[in-house]
């Protein structure tokens, strides 16, 4: 047994060496730096920050490098590191109407107070490989065309849904008196039925691919909703805390976020008139697809609250929330690689006995 253990330990240490060599790649090529990953693989860094639940681009870039670009593994690394951090306090709700916008679009209104801001997007690029990127280092950065800056942004940019709210055509969700603090999913287990605040926490760090699949299912008729993008915002917003000794909020820095509000039809109920309803999504960094998918799934999960029939997977909160976490999903699938010799031998013995019994039953 000692020899087997020592042999296994040696194999594992050798595996570490092979992994490091795979990560480094060809030593003749320059090593990829953390700064390069952070600045040039921004969308990957933003996804790792979201699902890792840590807003720190440098740590997310480090995790990506350590994981050789495997984003699920990088998310695992960052989430594990997060578990070691102390809790210093809570922030006040973000004032996203005061966001310094880099991008703001609406599919519901053409003319908006504050205007539409196209910003950085792949929406209008041709989905063709750009072979000029193979000539890395040969084209000076300064040769890239710069976009003209038109006007200045107002201090407060009203939300698109406020236009519908002015006519009373969309639901309002005022904070009720004595509203309890939301459950902290990082400290308490998920319990059903889950309140909307808990569901939004879960969706905020859910696997983007899973959310995208659930959101797509709602568009194909599996949640009885017809969504419109009320607004997608990308920009920087102040993070504020309110120390007890001060009694007022102070800013501790700015972070980049993406916010999406989806507008959905609602036929009304016995207590509510026909009106539009909302789905909400928010993510760290530039994660537009994630925020949109989150808002679609958020609206689908409100079926019970709105008196709608729960018939589709995206409307079933136990199904969605229990299977949305990439760490749990990856861990449960990959644990099958671990030794299961005893379990398999018992199954093997059972199959042999069943086959033997079947042969005896058919023997005249």
Short mmCIF file of C-alpha atoms in Angstrom, two decimals:
data_model
loop_
_atom_site.label_atom_id
_atom_site.label_comp_id
_atom_site.label_asym_id
_atom_site.label_seq_id
_atom_site.Cartn_x
_atom_site.Cartn_y
_atom_site.Cartn_z
CA UNK A 1 0.00 0.00 0.00
CA UNK A 2 2.86 2.42 0.84
CA UNK A 3 4.45 1.74 -2.54
CA UNK A 4 1.13 2.45 -4.29
CA UNK A 5 0.69 5.73 -2.42
CA UNK A 6 4.24 6.86 -3.18
CA UNK A 7 3.77 5.88 -6.82
CA UNK A 8 0.55 7.89 -7.03
CA UNK A 9 2.20 10.90 -5.42
CA UNK A 10 5.05 10.77 -7.92
CA UNK A 11 2.62 10.57 -10.83
CA UNK A 12 0.70 13.59 -9.52
CA UNK A 13 3.90 15.65 -9.16
CA UNK A 14 4.90 14.70 -12.69
CA UNK A 15 1.43 15.76 -13.86
CA UNK A 16 2.02 19.20 -12.31
CA UNK A 17 5.19 19.53 -14.37
CA UNK A 18 3.44 18.53 -17.58
CA UNK A 19 0.65 20.98 -16.84
CA UNK A 20 3.14 23.81 -16.33
CA UNK A 21 4.85 22.92 -19.62
CA UNK A 22 1.50 22.87 -21.43
CA UNK A 23 0.62 26.26 -19.94
CA UNK A 24 3.93 27.79 -21.03
CA UNK A 25 3.78 26.43 -24.57
CA UNK A 26 6.72 26.94 -26.91
CA UNK A 27 9.56 28.50 -24.86
CA UNK A 28 10.79 30.20 -28.01
CA UNK A 29 7.74 32.47 -27.93
CA UNK A 30 7.34 35.37 -25.47
CA UNK A 31 5.36 34.42 -22.37
CA UNK A 32 1.86 35.86 -22.12
CA UNK A 33 1.74 38.37 -19.27
CA UNK A 34 -1.07 39.03 -16.79
CA UNK A 35 -1.23 42.62 -18.06
CA UNK A 36 -1.72 41.41 -21.64
CA UNK A 37 -4.55 39.09 -20.62
CA UNK A 38 -6.22 41.85 -18.61
CA UNK A 39 -6.01 44.44 -21.37
CA UNK A 40 -6.42 42.32 -24.50
CA UNK A 41 -8.74 39.50 -23.38
CA UNK A 42 -11.13 41.82 -21.59
CA UNK A 43 -14.35 39.93 -22.33
CA UNK A 44 -12.89 36.68 -20.97
CA UNK A 45 -11.66 38.52 -17.86
CA UNK A 46 -15.11 40.05 -17.34
CA UNK A 47 -16.81 36.66 -17.56
CA UNK A 48 -14.42 35.14 -15.00
CA UNK A 49 -15.05 38.08 -12.64
CA UNK A 50 -18.81 37.59 -12.95
CA UNK A 51 -18.98 33.88 -12.36
CA UNK A 52 -16.11 33.99 -9.87
CA UNK A 53 -17.99 36.67 -7.87
CA UNK A 54 -14.91 38.89 -7.50
CA UNK A 55 -14.48 42.24 -9.21
CA UNK A 56 -10.73 42.24 -9.69
CA UNK A 57 -9.48 42.21 -13.31
CA UNK A 58 -5.92 41.38 -12.30
CA UNK A 59 -6.91 38.32 -10.28
CA UNK A 60 -9.26 37.20 -13.05
CA UNK A 61 -6.42 37.51 -15.57
CA UNK A 62 -4.14 35.53 -13.26
CA UNK A 63 -6.76 32.79 -12.99
CA UNK A 64 -7.10 32.65 -16.78
CA UNK A 65 -3.36 32.28 -17.20
CA UNK A 66 -3.10 29.63 -14.49
CA UNK A 67 -5.98 27.70 -16.09
CA UNK A 68 -4.41 27.90 -19.59
CA UNK A 69 -7.49 29.72 -20.84
CA UNK A 70 -10.03 27.26 -19.42
CA UNK A 71 -12.60 29.78 -18.19
CA UNK A 72 -14.55 27.32 -16.04
CA UNK A 73 -11.33 26.31 -14.26
CA UNK A 74 -10.39 30.00 -13.90
CA UNK A 75 -13.80 30.71 -12.36
CA UNK A 76 -13.20 27.85 -9.92
CA UNK A 77 -9.83 29.32 -8.92
CA UNK A 78 -11.24 32.80 -8.38
CA UNK A 79 -14.29 31.57 -6.45
CA UNK A 80 -12.03 29.49 -4.19
CA UNK A 81 -9.86 32.54 -3.51
CA UNK A 82 -12.96 34.59 -2.76
CA UNK A 83 -13.86 32.18 0.02
CA UNK A 84 -10.69 33.22 1.89
CA UNK A 85 -11.46 36.96 1.86
CA UNK A 86 -12.90 38.81 4.89
CA UNK A 87 -16.25 40.58 4.67
CA UNK A 88 -15.56 44.28 5.27
CA UNK A 89 -19.04 45.66 4.75
CA UNK A 90 -21.98 46.15 2.42
CA UNK A 91 -22.41 48.73 -0.30
CA UNK A 92 -25.51 50.80 -0.89
CA UNK A 93 -27.54 50.06 -4.06
CA UNK A 94 -25.82 51.17 -7.25
CA UNK A 95 -27.27 54.32 -8.84
CA UNK A 96 -27.16 53.09 -12.41
CA UNK A 97 -29.07 56.12 -13.66
CA UNK A 98 -25.86 58.04 -12.88
CA UNK A 99 -23.71 55.65 -14.88
CA UNK A 100 -20.99 57.20 -17.04
CA UNK A 101 -22.11 55.57 -20.26
CA UNK A 102 -19.88 53.93 -22.86
CA UNK A 103 -22.79 52.19 -24.55
CA UNK A 104 -26.56 52.60 -24.33
CA UNK A 105 -29.07 51.15 -26.76
CA UNK A 106 -32.79 50.54 -26.78
CA UNK A 107 -34.78 48.34 -29.15
CA UNK A 108 -38.08 49.87 -28.04
CA UNK A 109 -37.58 53.62 -28.57
CA UNK A 110 -35.54 55.28 -31.29
CA UNK A 111 -35.30 58.73 -29.73
CA UNK A 112 -34.24 58.69 -26.11
CA UNK A 113 -33.46 61.40 -23.57
CA UNK A 114 -29.67 61.36 -23.63
CA UNK A 115 -29.60 59.61 -27.01
CA UNK A 116 -28.49 56.18 -28.16
CA UNK A 117 -24.79 55.43 -27.72
CA UNK A 118 -23.48 52.62 -29.91
CA UNK A 119 -20.16 52.14 -28.12
CA UNK A 120 -18.01 49.01 -28.49
CA UNK A 121 -19.99 46.14 -30.01
CA UNK A 122 -19.64 43.17 -32.35
CA UNK A 123 -23.24 43.64 -33.50
CA UNK A 124 -22.26 45.31 -36.77
CA UNK A 125 -18.97 43.58 -37.52
CA UNK A 126 -18.72 41.02 -40.30
CA UNK A 127 -18.33 37.54 -38.82
CA UNK A 128 -15.24 36.89 -40.91
CA UNK A 129 -11.74 36.08 -39.74
CA UNK A 130 -9.58 39.21 -39.77
CA UNK A 131 -6.26 37.94 -41.12
CA UNK A 132 -4.64 41.33 -40.55
CA UNK A 133 -4.53 40.37 -36.87
CA UNK A 134 -1.96 37.72 -37.80
CA UNK A 135 0.44 40.56 -38.57
CA UNK A 136 0.78 41.31 -34.86
CA UNK A 137 3.21 44.02 -33.93
CA UNK A 138 3.47 45.32 -37.48
CA UNK A 139 0.65 47.83 -37.29
CA UNK A 140 1.13 50.75 -34.88
CA UNK A 141 -1.65 51.17 -32.36
CA UNK A 142 -1.92 54.85 -33.30
CA UNK A 143 -3.02 53.89 -36.82
CA UNK A 144 -6.39 52.67 -35.58
CA UNK A 145 -9.15 55.19 -36.36
CA UNK A 146 -10.50 57.02 -33.36
CA UNK A 147 -14.22 57.52 -32.92
CA UNK A 148 -15.35 61.14 -32.68
CA UNK A 149 -16.80 62.27 -29.37
CA UNK A 150 -20.15 63.98 -29.81
CA UNK A 151 -21.45 66.16 -27.01
CA UNK A 152 -21.27 65.41 -23.31
CA UNK A 153 -23.28 63.05 -21.19
CA UNK A 154 -25.77 64.39 -18.69
CA UNK A 155 -25.17 63.74 -15.00
CA UNK A 156 -28.37 61.65 -14.87
CA UNK A 157 -29.60 59.56 -17.81
CA UNK A 158 -33.19 58.39 -17.19
CA UNK A 159 -34.02 54.77 -17.85
CA UNK A 160 -36.10 53.80 -20.85
CA UNK A 161 -38.67 52.06 -18.65
CA UNK A 162 -39.34 55.43 -17.00
CA UNK A 163 -40.98 56.51 -20.27
CA UNK A 164 -43.47 53.65 -19.94
CA UNK A 165 -43.82 54.28 -16.23
CA UNK A 166 -44.89 57.88 -16.90
CA UNK A 167 -47.95 56.47 -18.69
CA UNK A 168 -48.56 53.76 -16.11
CA UNK A 169 -47.99 51.07 -18.73
CA UNK A 170 -45.31 49.08 -16.89
CA UNK A 171 -45.28 47.52 -13.46
CA UNK A 172 -43.65 49.37 -10.61
CA UNK A 173 -41.89 47.55 -7.79
CA UNK A 174 -41.69 49.94 -4.83
CA UNK A 175 -39.70 48.74 -1.82
CA UNK A 176 -42.25 47.72 0.84
CA UNK A 177 -41.91 49.02 4.39
CA UNK A 178 -39.79 46.73 6.54
CA UNK A 179 -38.37 44.95 3.51
CA UNK A 180 -35.91 42.36 4.91
CA UNK A 181 -32.29 42.24 3.81
CA UNK A 182 -31.73 39.72 1.01
CA UNK A 183 -30.27 36.30 1.72
CA UNK A 184 -26.51 36.12 1.13
CA UNK A 185 -25.99 33.05 -1.06
CA UNK A 186 -22.27 33.05 -0.27
CA UNK A 187 -23.11 32.36 3.39
CA UNK A 188 -26.46 30.61 3.34
CA UNK A 189 -27.65 27.62 1.28
CA UNK A 190 -30.18 28.04 -1.49
CA UNK A 191 -33.69 27.22 -0.27
CA UNK A 192 -36.93 26.93 -2.23
CA UNK A 193 -39.09 28.75 -2.96
CA UNK A 194 -36.44 31.44 -3.46
CA UNK A 195 -37.28 35.13 -3.38
CA UNK A 196 -36.45 37.24 -6.41
CA UNK A 197 -33.46 38.86 -4.69
CA UNK A 198 -32.02 35.39 -4.07
CA UNK A 199 -32.73 34.29 -7.64
CA UNK A 200 -30.96 37.35 -9.04
CA UNK A 201 -27.89 36.58 -6.92
CA UNK A 202 -27.85 33.07 -8.29
CA UNK A 203 -28.27 34.22 -11.89
CA UNK A 204 -25.60 36.92 -11.56
CA UNK A 205 -22.88 34.30 -11.15
CA UNK A 206 -24.55 31.54 -13.16
CA UNK A 207 -22.82 29.91 -16.10
CA UNK A 208 -23.31 32.10 -19.16
CA UNK A 209 -23.82 29.15 -21.49
CA UNK A 210 -26.56 27.67 -19.30
CA UNK A 211 -28.31 31.04 -18.98
CA UNK A 212 -28.07 31.58 -22.71
CA UNK A 213 -29.71 28.22 -23.34
CA UNK A 214 -32.53 28.95 -20.88
CA UNK A 215 -33.05 32.43 -22.35
CA UNK A 216 -33.13 30.98 -25.88
CA UNK A 217 -35.80 28.52 -24.82
CA UNK A 218 -38.05 31.39 -23.69
CA UNK A 219 -37.70 33.01 -27.11
CA UNK A 220 -38.74 29.78 -28.81
CA UNK A 221 -42.07 29.77 -27.01
CA UNK A 222 -41.26 27.82 -23.85
CA UNK A 223 -42.25 30.57 -21.40
CA UNK A 224 -45.17 32.36 -23.05
CA UNK A 225 -43.40 35.72 -23.26
CA UNK A 226 -42.56 38.16 -26.02
CA UNK A 227 -39.53 40.19 -24.91
CA UNK A 228 -38.22 43.56 -26.03
CA UNK A 229 -34.88 45.04 -25.03
CA UNK A 230 -35.95 48.08 -23.09
CA UNK A 231 -32.36 49.15 -22.57
CA UNK A 232 -28.81 47.85 -22.41
CA UNK A 233 -26.27 50.04 -20.61
CA UNK A 234 -22.51 49.69 -20.36
CA UNK A 235 -20.46 52.09 -18.31
CA UNK A 236 -18.86 53.00 -15.02
CA UNK A 237 -20.80 53.53 -11.82
CA UNK A 238 -19.74 54.62 -8.35
CA UNK A 239 -19.62 52.04 -5.56
CA UNK A 240 -20.66 53.58 -2.25
CA UNK A 241 -20.66 52.48 1.38
CA UNK A 242 -22.35 54.14 4.33
CA UNK A 243 -20.18 53.88 7.48
CA UNK A 244 -22.20 53.93 10.69
CA UNK A 245 -19.97 56.61 12.20
CA UNK A 246 -20.65 58.98 9.28
CA UNK A 247 -24.31 58.39 8.57
CA UNK A 248 -24.01 59.20 4.88
CA UNK A 249 -22.70 57.42 1.78
CA UNK A 250 -19.18 57.87 0.44
CA UNK A 251 -17.73 56.60 -2.84
CA UNK A 252 -14.93 54.03 -2.63
CA UNK A 253 -14.35 53.74 -6.38
CA UNK A 254 -15.94 53.07 -9.75
CA UNK A 255 -16.58 49.76 -11.47
CA UNK A 256 -17.66 48.90 -15.00
CA UNK A 257 -21.01 47.12 -15.28
CA UNK A 258 -23.53 46.04 -17.89
CA UNK A 259 -27.22 46.48 -17.09
CA UNK A 260 -30.20 45.21 -19.06
CA UNK A 261 -33.93 45.73 -18.56
CA UNK A 262 -36.15 43.54 -20.67
CA UNK A 263 -39.77 44.55 -21.33
CA UNK A 264 -42.34 41.76 -21.61
CA UNK A 265 -46.04 41.59 -22.36
CA UNK A 266 -48.47 40.71 -19.58
CA UNK A 267 -52.16 40.15 -20.18
CA UNK A 268 -53.09 41.08 -16.63
CA UNK A 269 -54.84 39.21 -13.84
CA UNK A 270 -57.74 39.60 -11.43
CA UNK A 271 -55.77 42.17 -9.46
CA UNK A 272 -53.47 43.68 -12.12
CA UNK A 273 -54.45 45.49 -15.35
CA UNK A 274 -52.83 44.61 -18.69
CA UNK A 275 -49.34 46.10 -18.66
CA UNK A 276 -45.71 45.47 -19.43
CA UNK A 277 -43.54 43.61 -16.96
CA UNK A 278 -39.78 43.63 -16.43
CA UNK A 279 -36.87 41.26 -16.42
CA UNK A 280 -33.57 42.46 -14.99
CA UNK A 281 -29.93 41.59 -15.54
CA UNK A 282 -26.68 43.10 -14.25
CA UNK A 283 -23.11 41.91 -14.61
CA UNK A 284 -19.55 43.05 -13.95
CA UNK A 285 -17.69 44.50 -16.93
CA UNK A 286 -18.78 44.18 -20.54
CA UNK A 287 -20.97 41.06 -20.43
CA UNK A 288 -23.91 42.08 -22.58
CA UNK A 289 -25.03 38.61 -23.61
CA UNK A 290 -24.96 37.47 -19.97
CA UNK A 291 -27.02 40.47 -18.76
CA UNK A 292 -29.60 39.97 -21.51
CA UNK A 293 -29.93 36.25 -20.85
CA UNK A 294 -30.19 36.93 -17.13
CA UNK A 295 -33.04 39.40 -17.66
CA UNK A 296 -34.95 36.91 -19.83
CA UNK A 297 -34.58 34.12 -17.28
CA UNK A 298 -35.44 36.47 -14.41
CA UNK A 299 -38.74 37.31 -16.11
CA UNK A 300 -39.49 33.64 -16.80
CA UNK A 301 -38.90 32.77 -13.14
CA UNK A 302 -41.54 35.30 -12.10
CA UNK A 303 -44.32 33.14 -13.55
CA UNK A 304 -45.72 32.11 -10.17
CA UNK A 305 -45.66 35.69 -8.87
CA UNK A 306 -47.58 36.90 -11.94
CA UNK A 307 -50.10 34.06 -11.89
CA UNK A 308 -48.81 32.41 -15.06
CA UNK A 309 -48.81 28.67 -15.65
CA UNK A 310 -45.42 27.07 -14.93
CA UNK A 311 -44.92 24.69 -17.84
CA UNK A 312 -41.40 25.27 -19.18
CA UNK A 313 -37.93 24.57 -17.75
CA UNK A 314 -36.98 28.27 -17.65
CA UNK A 315 -39.98 28.93 -15.39
CA UNK A 316 -39.05 26.23 -12.86
CA UNK A 317 -36.83 27.84 -10.26
CA UNK A 318 -35.61 24.59 -8.72
CA UNK A 319 -34.46 23.36 -12.13
CA UNK A 320 -32.83 26.64 -13.17
CA UNK A 321 -31.20 27.68 -9.90
CA UNK A 322 -29.98 24.20 -8.98
CA UNK A 323 -28.21 23.64 -12.29
CA UNK A 324 -26.92 27.09 -13.22
CA UNK A 325 -23.62 27.13 -11.32
CA UNK A 326 -20.65 26.16 -13.51
CA UNK A 327 -18.57 25.11 -10.49
CA UNK A 328 -21.12 22.63 -9.23
CA UNK A 329 -21.92 21.35 -12.73
CA UNK A 330 -18.26 20.97 -13.71
CA UNK A 331 -17.32 19.37 -10.40
CA UNK A 332 -20.13 16.86 -10.51
CA UNK A 333 -19.38 15.84 -14.09
CA UNK A 334 -15.59 15.72 -13.65
CA UNK A 335 -15.72 13.76 -10.40
CA UNK A 336 -16.58 10.78 -12.57
CA UNK A 337 -12.88 10.70 -13.51
CA UNK A 338 -11.96 9.86 -9.91
CA UNK A 339 -11.57 6.20 -8.87
CA UNK A 340 -14.87 4.36 -8.58
CA UNK A 341 -13.39 0.87 -8.50
CA UNK A 342 -15.40 -0.42 -5.53
CA UNK A 343 -18.69 0.96 -6.84
CA UNK A 344 -18.09 -0.47 -10.30
CA UNK A 345 -17.10 -3.89 -8.95
CA UNK A 346 -20.34 -4.07 -6.97
CA UNK A 347 -22.32 -3.11 -10.08
CA UNK A 348 -20.37 -5.64 -12.12
CA UNK A 349 -21.09 -8.39 -9.62
CA UNK A 350 -24.78 -7.46 -9.58
CA UNK A 351 -25.02 -7.64 -13.40
CA UNK A 352 -23.32 -11.07 -13.37
CA UNK A 353 -25.78 -12.41 -10.79
CA UNK A 354 -28.77 -11.01 -12.73
CA UNK A 355 -27.54 -12.58 -15.98
CA UNK A 356 -26.97 -15.90 -14.20
CA UNK A 357 -30.47 -15.78 -12.72
CA UNK A 358 -31.95 -14.97 -16.14
CA UNK A 359 -30.17 -17.98 -17.66
CA UNK A 360 -31.50 -20.28 -14.90
CA UNK A 361 -35.07 -19.01 -15.46
CA UNK A 362 -34.90 -19.83 -19.17
CA UNK A 363 -33.28 -23.26 -18.71
CA UNK A 364 -35.91 -26.05 -19.14
#
